[in-house]
Short mmCIF file of C-alpha atoms in Angstrom, two decimals:
data_model
loop_
_atom_site.label_atom_id
_atom_site.label_comp_id
_atom_site.label_asym_id
_atom_site.label_seq_id
_atom_site.Cartn_x
_atom_site.Cartn_y
_atom_site.Cartn_z
CA MET A 19 -34.75 18.39 -0.73
CA GLY A 20 -34.49 22.19 -0.59
CA GLU A 21 -31.46 24.23 0.38
CA VAL A 22 -28.71 22.60 2.43
CA ASN A 23 -25.24 23.74 3.32
CA GLY A 24 -21.97 22.59 1.79
CA ALA A 25 -21.19 20.20 4.64
CA LYS A 26 -24.48 18.35 4.10
CA LEU A 27 -23.86 18.23 0.35
CA LEU A 28 -20.45 16.72 1.04
CA ALA A 29 -21.81 14.10 3.43
CA GLN A 30 -24.59 13.16 1.02
CA SER A 31 -22.12 12.95 -1.88
CA LEU A 32 -19.86 10.62 0.09
CA ARG A 33 -22.83 8.44 0.96
CA VAL A 34 -23.87 8.28 -2.71
CA ALA A 35 -20.29 7.37 -3.70
CA GLY A 36 -20.33 4.45 -1.28
CA ALA A 37 -18.00 5.73 1.43
CA ARG A 38 -18.64 3.88 4.68
CA SER A 39 -15.78 4.65 7.06
CA ILE A 40 -14.17 8.08 7.28
CA PHE A 41 -10.72 8.16 8.92
CA THR A 42 -10.17 11.46 10.63
CA LEU A 43 -8.70 13.67 13.33
CA SER A 44 -10.89 16.51 14.54
CA GLY A 45 -10.34 20.21 14.08
CA ASN A 46 -12.47 23.36 14.07
CA GLN A 47 -12.58 23.68 10.29
CA ILE A 48 -14.24 20.30 9.74
CA LEU A 49 -16.76 20.21 12.58
CA PRO A 50 -19.66 21.00 10.20
CA ILE A 51 -18.78 17.84 8.26
CA TYR A 52 -19.03 15.72 11.41
CA ASP A 53 -22.46 17.16 12.16
CA ALA A 54 -23.67 16.54 8.61
CA GLY A 55 -22.08 13.10 8.55
CA LEU A 56 -24.17 11.93 11.50
CA ASP A 57 -27.36 12.62 9.53
CA ALA A 58 -25.91 10.92 6.42
CA GLY A 59 -24.97 7.77 8.33
CA LEU A 60 -21.22 8.11 7.89
CA HIS A 61 -18.96 6.22 10.29
CA PHE A 62 -16.05 8.23 11.67
CA ILE A 63 -12.87 6.54 12.96
CA ASP A 64 -10.78 9.17 14.74
CA THR A 65 -7.03 8.72 15.12
CA ARG A 66 -4.31 10.34 17.25
CA HIS A 67 -2.39 11.79 14.29
CA GLU A 68 -3.39 12.68 10.75
CA SER A 69 -0.84 10.45 9.02
CA PRO A 70 -2.39 7.24 10.44
CA ALA A 71 -5.79 8.46 9.20
CA ALA A 72 -4.33 8.53 5.68
CA SER A 73 -2.71 5.11 6.20
CA MET A 74 -6.00 3.56 7.30
CA ALA A 75 -7.67 5.03 4.21
CA ASP A 76 -4.75 3.71 2.13
CA ALA A 77 -5.30 0.14 3.37
CA TRP A 78 -9.02 0.46 2.71
CA GLY A 79 -8.31 1.52 -0.88
CA ARG A 80 -5.83 -1.28 -1.54
CA LEU A 81 -8.14 -3.99 -0.21
CA THR A 82 -11.53 -2.83 -1.50
CA GLY A 83 -10.55 -1.12 -4.75
CA GLN A 84 -12.66 1.87 -3.71
CA PRO A 85 -11.17 5.10 -2.35
CA GLY A 86 -10.50 5.18 1.35
CA VAL A 87 -11.53 8.56 2.74
CA CYS A 88 -9.51 10.58 5.23
CA LEU A 89 -10.70 13.88 6.64
CA VAL A 90 -8.38 16.38 8.33
CA THR A 91 -8.49 19.96 9.42
CA GLY A 92 -6.70 22.68 7.47
CA GLY A 93 -3.17 23.99 7.96
CA PRO A 94 -1.20 21.61 10.19
CA GLY A 95 -3.74 18.87 9.57
CA VAL A 96 -2.76 18.94 5.92
CA THR A 97 1.00 19.13 6.54
CA ASN A 98 0.71 16.15 8.90
CA VAL A 99 -1.05 14.01 6.29
CA LEU A 100 1.49 14.48 3.48
CA THR A 101 3.58 11.36 4.17
CA GLY A 102 0.48 9.19 4.25
CA LEU A 103 -0.62 10.62 0.89
CA ALA A 104 2.83 10.07 -0.64
CA THR A 105 2.85 6.47 0.56
CA ALA A 106 -0.56 5.89 -1.06
CA LEU A 107 0.63 7.51 -4.29
CA PHE A 108 3.65 5.22 -4.55
CA ALA A 109 1.52 2.22 -3.52
CA GLU A 110 -1.05 3.03 -6.24
CA SER A 111 -3.85 3.14 -3.70
CA PRO A 112 -7.12 5.02 -4.36
CA LEU A 113 -7.70 7.58 -1.62
CA LEU A 114 -9.77 10.72 -1.15
CA CYS A 115 -8.23 13.27 1.22
CA LEU A 116 -10.64 15.95 2.41
CA ALA A 117 -9.42 18.96 4.37
CA GLY A 118 -10.90 22.06 5.87
CA GLY A 119 -9.48 25.37 4.82
CA THR A 120 -9.28 29.09 5.42
CA ASP A 121 -12.45 31.12 4.80
CA ARG A 122 -12.48 32.48 1.25
CA PRO A 123 -12.47 36.17 2.35
CA GLY A 124 -9.25 35.53 4.32
CA ILE A 125 -7.32 33.94 1.47
CA GLY A 126 -4.40 36.12 0.49
CA LYS A 127 -4.81 38.31 3.57
CA GLY A 128 -3.16 36.10 6.17
CA GLY A 129 -6.25 34.14 7.17
CA PHE A 130 -6.28 31.63 10.03
CA GLN A 131 -4.02 28.67 9.16
CA GLU A 132 -3.81 29.90 5.59
CA LEU A 133 -1.68 27.64 3.42
CA ASP A 134 -1.81 26.84 -0.27
CA GLN A 135 -3.04 23.34 0.46
CA VAL A 136 -3.59 22.52 -3.19
CA ALA A 137 0.04 23.34 -3.97
CA LEU A 138 1.19 21.33 -0.93
CA THR A 139 -0.73 18.20 -1.82
CA ARG A 140 -0.51 18.21 -5.61
CA PRO A 141 3.02 16.66 -5.75
CA VAL A 142 1.85 13.69 -3.66
CA CYS A 143 -1.57 13.26 -5.27
CA LYS A 144 -2.95 12.51 -8.71
CA ALA A 145 -4.92 15.74 -8.50
CA ALA A 146 -5.76 18.45 -5.98
CA TRP A 147 -8.51 21.06 -6.03
CA SER A 148 -10.07 23.67 -3.79
CA VAL A 149 -13.85 24.01 -3.74
CA ALA A 150 -15.01 27.51 -4.63
CA ARG A 151 -18.77 27.17 -4.03
CA ALA A 152 -21.00 24.84 -2.06
CA GLU A 153 -22.94 23.91 -5.19
CA ASP A 154 -19.70 22.58 -6.75
CA ILE A 155 -19.16 19.96 -4.03
CA PRO A 156 -21.11 17.01 -5.52
CA ASN A 157 -19.46 17.42 -8.91
CA LEU A 158 -15.99 17.68 -7.42
CA VAL A 159 -16.49 14.69 -5.13
CA ALA A 160 -17.57 12.61 -8.13
CA ARG A 161 -14.62 13.89 -10.18
CA ALA A 162 -12.17 13.18 -7.35
CA TRP A 163 -13.61 9.71 -6.76
CA ARG A 164 -13.39 8.86 -10.45
CA THR A 165 -9.86 10.23 -10.72
CA ALA A 166 -8.68 8.21 -7.72
CA VAL A 167 -9.76 4.89 -9.26
CA SER A 168 -8.96 5.57 -12.92
CA GLY A 169 -5.75 4.66 -14.73
CA VAL A 170 -3.11 4.04 -12.08
CA PRO A 171 -5.05 4.49 -8.81
CA GLY A 172 -3.88 7.03 -6.29
CA PRO A 173 -4.84 9.77 -3.82
CA VAL A 174 -6.80 12.91 -4.71
CA HIS A 175 -7.17 15.96 -2.47
CA LEU A 176 -10.03 18.42 -1.97
CA THR A 177 -9.73 21.54 0.19
CA LEU A 178 -13.08 22.75 1.55
CA PRO A 179 -12.93 26.33 2.90
CA TYR A 180 -14.86 26.67 6.13
CA ASP A 181 -17.33 29.22 4.76
CA VAL A 182 -18.07 26.95 1.76
CA LEU A 183 -19.15 24.24 4.22
CA LEU A 184 -21.66 26.70 5.72
CA GLU A 185 -22.89 28.15 2.41
CA ASN A 186 -26.31 27.01 1.20
CA ALA A 187 -27.17 25.53 -2.20
CA ASP A 188 -30.17 23.88 -3.87
CA ALA A 189 -29.57 20.19 -3.15
CA SER A 190 -32.22 18.90 -5.54
CA ARG A 191 -30.46 20.61 -8.42
CA VAL A 192 -26.80 19.90 -7.69
CA MET A 193 -26.99 16.38 -6.23
CA GLN A 194 -28.01 14.87 -9.56
CA ALA A 195 -24.46 15.27 -10.82
CA ALA A 196 -23.13 13.18 -7.94
CA LEU A 197 -25.21 10.21 -9.02
CA ALA A 198 -23.35 9.83 -12.31
CA GLY A 199 -19.74 9.49 -13.30
CA LEU A 200 -18.31 7.70 -10.26
CA GLN A 201 -16.98 4.76 -12.24
CA PRO A 202 -13.35 4.75 -13.46
CA TRP A 203 -12.41 5.64 -16.99
CA ARG A 204 -11.52 2.57 -19.06
CA HIS A 205 -9.21 2.61 -22.05
CA GLU A 206 -8.22 -0.34 -24.21
CA ALA A 207 -4.98 -0.62 -26.16
CA LEU A 208 -4.94 -0.93 -29.93
CA THR A 209 -5.79 -4.47 -30.99
CA THR A 210 -2.84 -4.55 -33.40
CA ASP A 211 -0.49 -3.73 -30.52
CA VAL A 212 -2.03 -6.47 -28.38
CA GLU A 213 -1.48 -9.00 -31.15
CA GLN A 214 2.15 -7.88 -31.58
CA ALA A 215 2.74 -8.26 -27.85
CA LEU A 216 1.29 -11.77 -27.87
CA ASP A 217 3.41 -12.72 -30.88
CA ARG A 218 6.57 -11.84 -28.95
CA LEU A 219 5.43 -13.57 -25.76
CA VAL A 220 4.53 -16.78 -27.56
CA ALA A 221 7.87 -16.87 -29.40
CA ALA A 222 9.93 -16.13 -26.27
CA GLU A 223 12.07 -18.76 -24.58
CA ARG A 224 12.23 -17.03 -21.19
CA PRO A 225 9.30 -14.60 -20.92
CA LEU A 226 8.48 -12.81 -17.69
CA VAL A 227 5.70 -10.56 -16.39
CA LEU A 228 6.60 -7.73 -14.02
CA ALA A 229 3.56 -5.96 -12.61
CA ASN A 230 3.16 -2.95 -10.35
CA ALA A 231 1.04 -3.01 -7.20
CA SER A 232 -2.37 -2.03 -8.58
CA ALA A 233 -2.14 -4.55 -11.43
CA TRP A 234 -2.31 -7.35 -8.83
CA ARG A 235 -5.46 -6.01 -7.13
CA ALA A 236 -9.21 -6.33 -7.69
CA ASP A 237 -10.37 -7.08 -11.26
CA SER A 238 -6.91 -6.40 -12.70
CA GLY A 239 -5.36 -8.89 -10.29
CA ARG A 240 -7.88 -11.58 -11.14
CA ARG A 241 -7.24 -11.09 -14.85
CA LEU A 242 -3.47 -11.04 -14.35
CA ARG A 243 -3.54 -14.35 -12.47
CA ARG A 244 -5.70 -15.89 -15.17
CA LEU A 245 -3.23 -14.71 -17.82
CA LEU A 246 -0.32 -16.25 -15.92
CA GLU A 247 -2.23 -19.53 -15.58
CA LEU A 248 -3.10 -19.53 -19.28
CA THR A 249 0.39 -18.77 -20.56
CA ARG A 250 2.47 -20.43 -17.82
CA ILE A 251 4.62 -17.29 -17.85
CA PRO A 252 6.14 -16.45 -14.44
CA GLY A 253 4.94 -13.23 -12.87
CA LEU A 254 6.60 -11.09 -10.21
CA ALA A 255 5.32 -8.12 -8.24
CA VAL A 256 7.17 -4.80 -8.41
CA ASP A 257 6.10 -3.12 -5.18
CA SER A 258 9.17 -2.39 -3.10
CA PRO A 259 11.77 0.34 -2.51
CA ARG A 260 14.32 -2.47 -2.81
CA GLY A 261 13.16 -3.21 -6.34
CA LEU A 262 13.50 -6.80 -7.43
CA VAL A 263 15.86 -7.76 -4.62
CA ASP A 264 12.91 -7.46 -2.25
CA PRO A 265 12.76 -10.56 -0.02
CA LEU A 266 9.20 -11.25 -1.20
CA LEU A 267 10.77 -12.44 -4.47
CA GLN A 268 13.14 -14.74 -2.56
CA GLY A 269 16.26 -14.20 -4.62
CA LEU A 270 14.88 -14.19 -8.18
CA ALA A 271 16.44 -10.85 -9.19
CA ALA A 272 19.11 -12.55 -11.29
CA ALA A 273 16.48 -14.55 -13.17
CA VAL A 274 14.86 -11.31 -14.34
CA ALA A 275 18.03 -10.39 -16.19
CA GLU A 276 17.85 -13.73 -18.02
CA ALA A 277 14.42 -13.01 -19.51
CA ASP A 278 14.34 -12.45 -23.26
CA VAL A 279 10.84 -10.88 -23.32
CA VAL A 280 9.38 -8.88 -20.43
CA LEU A 281 5.80 -7.69 -20.12
CA LEU A 282 5.95 -4.71 -17.76
CA LEU A 283 2.69 -3.41 -16.30
CA GLY A 284 3.90 -0.17 -14.77
CA PRO A 285 6.52 2.56 -15.16
CA GLN A 286 10.17 2.29 -16.11
CA ASP A 287 11.27 3.56 -12.71
CA PHE A 288 14.14 2.85 -10.31
CA THR A 289 12.71 -0.53 -9.26
CA VAL A 290 13.48 -1.94 -12.73
CA ALA A 291 16.67 0.12 -13.22
CA TYR A 292 14.73 2.42 -15.58
CA GLY A 293 14.16 -0.51 -17.92
CA GLY A 294 17.78 -1.55 -18.39
CA PRO A 295 20.75 -3.35 -16.81
CA PRO A 296 21.41 -4.73 -14.29
CA VAL A 297 17.72 -5.57 -13.79
CA LEU A 298 16.74 -6.12 -17.43
CA ALA A 299 19.08 -7.31 -20.17
CA ALA A 300 20.14 -4.63 -22.63
CA ASP A 301 18.71 -6.61 -25.54
CA VAL A 302 15.46 -7.69 -23.87
CA ASP A 303 12.23 -7.23 -25.82
CA LEU A 304 10.29 -4.94 -23.50
CA ILE A 305 6.50 -4.77 -23.78
CA GLN A 306 5.14 -2.02 -21.59
CA VAL A 307 1.56 -1.38 -20.45
CA HIS A 308 0.60 1.94 -18.93
CA PRO A 309 -2.54 4.11 -18.89
CA GLU A 310 -0.51 7.22 -19.72
CA ALA A 311 1.12 7.41 -23.15
CA GLY A 312 3.91 9.60 -21.76
CA GLU A 313 5.04 6.82 -19.41
CA VAL A 314 5.50 4.28 -22.20
CA ALA A 315 9.15 4.24 -23.35
CA ARG A 316 9.91 7.03 -20.90
CA ASN A 317 13.48 5.88 -20.16
CA ARG A 318 14.18 3.29 -22.85
CA ALA A 319 12.64 2.16 -26.12
CA VAL A 320 10.05 -0.60 -26.08
CA ALA A 321 9.33 -3.36 -28.55
CA VAL A 322 5.60 -2.83 -28.08
CA GLY A 323 3.74 -0.16 -26.13
CA LEU A 324 0.21 -0.81 -24.89
CA VAL A 325 -1.55 2.37 -23.78
CA GLY A 326 -4.54 1.50 -21.64
CA ASP A 327 -5.55 0.76 -18.07
CA PHE A 328 -4.21 -2.47 -16.65
CA GLY A 329 -7.57 -4.20 -16.28
CA SER A 330 -8.69 -3.50 -19.84
CA VAL A 331 -5.38 -4.47 -21.44
CA LEU A 332 -5.18 -7.67 -19.40
CA GLN A 333 -8.66 -8.60 -20.57
CA GLN A 334 -7.55 -8.01 -24.17
CA LEU A 335 -4.49 -10.18 -23.67
CA LEU A 336 -6.63 -12.91 -22.14
CA GLU A 337 -9.19 -12.92 -24.93
CA CYS A 338 -6.65 -12.84 -27.75
CA GLY A 339 -4.18 -15.07 -25.92
CA SER A 340 -6.69 -17.87 -25.42
CA GLU A 341 -6.37 -18.63 -29.13
CA ARG A 342 -2.59 -19.11 -28.90
CA VAL A 343 -0.49 -22.14 -27.99
CA TRP A 344 1.71 -21.54 -24.96
CA ASN A 345 4.75 -23.61 -24.07
CA HIS A 346 6.67 -22.01 -21.21
CA SER A 347 6.34 -24.71 -18.54
CA ALA A 348 10.06 -25.55 -18.46
CA TRP A 349 11.10 -21.93 -17.83
CA ALA A 350 8.40 -21.50 -15.18
CA SER A 351 9.46 -24.71 -13.45
CA ASN A 352 13.06 -23.55 -13.50
CA LEU A 353 12.17 -20.40 -11.55
CA VAL A 354 10.05 -22.35 -9.09
CA ALA A 355 12.98 -24.66 -8.40
CA ARG A 356 15.40 -21.76 -7.99
CA ARG A 357 13.08 -20.05 -5.56
CA ALA A 358 12.71 -23.24 -3.53
CA ALA A 359 16.50 -23.67 -3.43
CA ASN A 360 16.89 -20.10 -2.17
CA ARG A 361 14.34 -20.74 0.59
CA ASP A 362 16.14 -23.93 1.59
CA GLN A 363 19.32 -21.95 2.23
CA LEU A 364 17.62 -20.08 5.07
CA ALA A 365 15.24 -22.81 6.26
CA HIS A 366 17.42 -23.61 9.27
CA LEU A 367 16.82 -20.11 10.64
CA ALA A 368 13.06 -20.70 10.74
CA ALA A 369 13.68 -23.61 13.15
CA SER A 370 16.43 -21.95 15.18
CA GLU A 371 16.29 -22.26 18.97
CA ASP A 372 18.90 -19.56 19.51
CA THR A 373 18.45 -16.57 21.78
CA PRO A 374 18.08 -13.76 21.06
CA ILE A 375 15.44 -15.15 18.71
CA HIS A 376 16.15 -15.03 15.00
CA PRO A 377 13.51 -12.95 13.14
CA LEU A 378 12.70 -15.79 10.74
CA ARG A 379 11.87 -18.03 13.70
CA VAL A 380 9.19 -15.53 14.74
CA ILE A 381 7.80 -15.29 11.22
CA ALA A 382 7.69 -19.08 10.89
CA GLU A 383 5.38 -19.22 13.90
CA VAL A 384 3.18 -16.50 12.42
CA ARG A 385 2.98 -18.32 9.10
CA THR A 386 1.59 -21.53 10.58
CA ARG A 387 -1.40 -19.59 11.93
CA LEU A 388 -2.41 -17.76 8.75
CA THR A 389 -5.43 -18.42 6.53
CA SER A 390 -6.64 -16.89 3.28
CA ASP A 391 -8.95 -14.60 5.28
CA ASP A 392 -6.03 -12.92 7.02
CA CYS A 393 -4.10 -9.80 6.06
CA VAL A 394 -0.50 -9.21 7.12
CA VAL A 395 1.11 -5.78 6.89
CA MET A 396 4.90 -5.74 6.71
CA ASP A 397 6.78 -2.57 7.58
CA GLY A 398 9.99 -1.44 5.96
CA GLY A 399 12.65 -2.22 8.58
CA GLU A 400 14.74 -5.37 8.85
CA PHE A 401 12.07 -7.30 10.76
CA GLY A 402 9.62 -6.42 7.99
CA GLN A 403 12.12 -7.72 5.42
CA TRP A 404 12.31 -11.07 7.21
CA ALA A 405 8.51 -11.15 7.24
CA ARG A 406 8.53 -10.63 3.48
CA TRP A 407 10.87 -13.57 3.01
CA GLY A 408 9.03 -15.91 5.36
CA LEU A 409 5.50 -15.07 4.21
CA ALA A 410 6.15 -14.79 0.47
CA ASP A 411 3.84 -17.64 -0.52
CA SER A 412 1.59 -17.76 2.54
CA PRO A 413 -2.20 -17.88 2.07
CA ALA A 414 -2.72 -14.43 3.63
CA THR A 415 -3.09 -11.15 1.77
CA LEU A 416 0.14 -9.19 2.16
CA LEU A 417 0.47 -5.40 2.31
CA THR A 418 3.81 -3.59 2.24
CA ASN A 419 5.01 -0.05 2.81
CA GLY A 420 5.17 0.37 -0.97
CA LYS A 421 7.74 1.94 -3.23
CA LEU A 422 8.12 5.11 -1.15
CA GLY A 423 9.93 3.01 1.44
CA GLY A 424 8.87 4.86 4.58
CA ILE A 425 8.39 3.09 7.89
CA GLY A 426 5.90 3.70 10.65
CA ALA A 427 2.57 3.05 8.93
CA SER A 428 2.13 -0.67 9.53
CA LEU A 429 -0.05 -0.48 12.65
CA SER A 430 -2.40 2.00 10.96
CA LEU A 431 -2.45 0.03 7.70
CA ALA A 432 -3.38 -3.09 9.66
CA MET A 433 -6.21 -1.25 11.43
CA GLY A 434 -7.54 -0.08 8.07
CA ALA A 435 -7.29 -3.65 6.81
CA ALA A 436 -9.24 -4.95 9.81
CA LEU A 437 -12.07 -2.53 9.05
CA ALA A 438 -12.01 -3.18 5.30
CA ARG A 439 -12.14 -6.95 5.85
CA PRO A 440 -14.00 -7.52 9.11
CA GLY A 441 -14.23 -11.27 8.52
CA GLY A 442 -10.46 -11.81 8.71
CA ARG A 443 -7.62 -11.04 11.08
CA ALA A 444 -5.17 -8.18 10.59
CA ILE A 445 -1.57 -8.57 11.72
CA ALA A 446 1.26 -6.03 11.56
CA CYS A 447 4.90 -7.16 11.49
CA MET A 448 6.96 -4.17 12.58
CA GLY A 449 10.25 -3.24 14.16
CA ASP A 450 10.78 -1.42 17.43
CA GLY A 451 11.76 1.71 15.53
CA THR A 452 8.40 1.66 13.79
CA PHE A 453 6.53 1.61 17.10
CA GLY A 454 7.90 5.05 17.90
CA PHE A 455 6.16 6.66 14.95
CA HIS A 456 2.52 5.90 15.76
CA GLY A 457 2.44 3.49 18.69
CA LEU A 458 -0.22 5.64 20.33
CA GLU A 459 -2.63 4.42 17.66
CA PHE A 460 -3.18 1.47 19.99
CA ASP A 461 -5.43 3.97 21.74
CA THR A 462 -7.37 4.37 18.49
CA ALA A 463 -7.65 0.59 18.12
CA VAL A 464 -8.90 0.22 21.71
CA ARG A 465 -11.44 3.04 21.46
CA HIS A 466 -12.91 1.68 18.23
CA GLY A 467 -12.59 -2.02 19.08
CA ILE A 468 -10.25 -2.88 16.20
CA PRO A 469 -8.62 -6.24 17.09
CA VAL A 470 -5.35 -5.71 15.23
CA VAL A 471 -2.31 -7.73 16.36
CA ALA A 472 1.10 -6.05 16.16
CA ILE A 473 4.17 -8.27 16.33
CA ILE A 474 7.25 -6.22 17.18
CA GLY A 475 10.70 -7.51 16.37
CA ASN A 476 12.67 -5.71 19.06
CA ASP A 477 16.44 -5.58 18.49
CA ALA A 478 16.86 -2.24 20.27
CA ALA A 479 18.15 -0.61 17.10
CA TRP A 480 17.36 1.04 13.82
CA GLY A 481 18.43 -2.24 12.29
CA THR A 482 18.58 -1.32 8.60
CA GLU A 483 20.71 1.76 9.22
CA ARG A 484 22.85 -0.01 11.81
CA HIS A 485 23.80 -2.82 9.45
CA ARG A 486 24.39 -0.38 6.64
CA GLN A 487 26.67 1.81 8.75
CA ILE A 488 28.69 -1.20 9.85
CA GLN A 489 29.02 -2.33 6.24
CA LEU A 490 30.10 1.11 4.97
CA TYR A 491 32.04 2.61 7.86
CA GLY A 492 32.78 -0.11 10.42
CA PRO A 493 31.31 -1.01 13.83
CA ASP A 494 33.11 1.83 15.62
CA ARG A 495 31.39 4.48 13.45
CA LEU A 496 27.76 3.97 14.48
CA VAL A 497 25.64 7.10 14.76
CA ALA A 498 21.93 7.49 15.68
CA SER A 499 21.21 3.78 15.28
CA ASP A 500 20.79 2.46 18.84
CA LEU A 501 17.55 2.24 20.80
CA LEU A 502 16.63 0.76 24.18
CA PRO A 503 14.98 -2.66 24.64
CA GLN A 504 11.72 -1.03 25.68
CA ARG A 505 8.66 -2.94 26.90
CA TYR A 506 6.30 -1.83 24.14
CA ASP A 507 3.89 -4.53 25.25
CA ARG A 508 3.45 -2.71 28.56
CA MET A 509 2.90 0.60 26.77
CA ALA A 510 0.17 -1.00 24.64
CA ALA A 511 -1.35 -2.66 27.71
CA ALA A 512 -1.45 0.69 29.50
CA LEU A 513 -3.63 1.93 26.63
CA GLY A 514 -6.02 -0.99 27.09
CA ALA A 515 -4.55 -3.49 24.61
CA HIS A 516 -3.45 -7.06 25.23
CA GLY A 517 0.33 -7.27 25.78
CA GLU A 518 2.80 -10.14 25.48
CA TYR A 519 6.58 -10.20 25.94
CA VAL A 520 8.60 -13.00 24.37
CA ALA A 521 12.28 -13.69 25.05
CA ARG A 522 12.65 -17.37 24.12
CA PRO A 523 11.68 -19.32 20.95
CA GLU A 524 9.45 -21.78 22.78
CA GLU A 525 7.32 -18.87 24.03
CA ILE A 526 6.41 -17.47 20.62
CA GLY A 527 3.55 -19.78 19.64
CA SER A 528 1.58 -19.55 22.88
CA ALA A 529 2.02 -15.77 23.01
CA LEU A 530 0.70 -15.42 19.46
CA ASP A 531 -2.24 -17.69 20.24
CA ARG A 532 -3.20 -15.65 23.30
CA ALA A 533 -2.93 -12.41 21.37
CA LEU A 534 -5.01 -13.67 18.45
CA ALA A 535 -7.63 -15.14 20.78
CA SER A 536 -7.89 -12.06 22.99
CA GLY A 537 -10.39 -10.30 20.74
CA LYS A 538 -8.59 -7.07 21.60
CA PRO A 539 -5.89 -4.99 19.97
CA ALA A 540 -2.70 -6.80 20.92
CA CYS A 541 1.04 -6.17 21.02
CA VAL A 542 3.48 -9.11 20.97
CA ASN A 543 6.91 -7.68 21.78
CA VAL A 544 9.64 -10.16 20.80
CA ALA A 545 13.31 -9.77 21.75
CA ILE A 546 15.10 -10.67 18.52
CA ALA A 547 18.64 -10.90 17.22
CA SER A 548 19.72 -8.03 15.00
CA ALA A 549 19.95 -9.87 11.67
CA ALA A 550 20.61 -8.19 8.33
CA SER A 551 17.94 -8.41 5.66
CA PRO A 552 17.63 -11.56 3.52
CA ALA A 553 17.52 -9.46 0.33
CA ILE A 554 20.01 -11.66 -1.50
CA ARG A 555 20.85 -12.19 -5.16
CA HIS A 556 21.11 -15.61 -6.80
#
């Protein structure tokens, strides 16, 4: 193979790792990577802002289980991508963030766009490194790839100084390292601990499984669902900044506090009240699974701690649990009935003919059109919360904004989903406030032919903050919470997308059908009533 430069080594390493799409925004410091990527057969999807590039890679990672790759220039390119990396970290999404960087001779001397990019990204990544020599690139790409998918998945950053990308190295010697070690580390828990955990679960009257985002995905997710089927123990996802009052759980927060044994796959963080009341009972037997020993019993003592990656521990529980007798059907049926009763309380809103249109009426129309091939992304505002409630048990794959709780990424996440799963449809449910963050990414969708459909619940307000201010301070104390009823459909259409405006309930279905059938990126802008979130307790 002879000598090749660092950019070619990088492109070849990405190809060996299995990277197909690279989400990027151009800049001088990464142009050598583009040139090398053409020869390596990489596919570049360029965005209008770096944060959406990270969000598209985030969606790719969540849906495929393999790191999504985003590539940005140094300096401001890195500062712009930080929110996208933090969102992926909290969502437990494997991601590889590559960035150009200042030439090595300029470091410490005030070089062009010189920033300590490793220090900037390390707090929002599992790991961050800067490449010192071109010959180190294959090894570091393999290490970063493996780190991103091991334990609790998450983003990893590599800074590639510009002169390293141009430096030559012996490819035949250094590329061998890139062929090995891409697979995640696996770590099983102690068998005695697994048996103790099963003893407590079998003996429980009201057991419950609470599992973080990555435990529900890929092989771990398949094993988790098999375990729930085997044991008849109810399982709930912990993947929201609203914790267990997230509308996806449809009012089951109070039931969690009734559990006498809880199997927690994830950290004892704010979403579970750090492992105690009011989310978990003070006397609950807590069994915690986590790949990092330091996270087990971090905030409260546990009855049993299982140190190992989620997939391996779930397989252990399945194998050992298949020999046990499980009898939790009554408790499981109780929660199913309570959830159905909670849904019934709001069912009338899904059929409402009022104007402005109630958000749940919009979501009900979306729901009837979904299949198991579809993916729906739900943003963090009030319209996204209604989508969570209305789509909680739909056949589609659902993606959220994750525990970080930021808004603005839904359009980009949906575009990443469309590319990761080209056989299905990708739909984003987002508020009008969200559109303002990255609405220009409709241009990206049009240029690259990504037929994402964005449904905007337009109440001309920052709805979450507006309702909160009214609750806390009164309706005459509103600040920075009003917007205008803009025609976002026309903005999207001006960029080449399909646009629909909906003002009456009877118009929703036909508008959605036209948007979905257009074969183009589409924006369905719906004038909705400003309705507070359905995050209720029962």
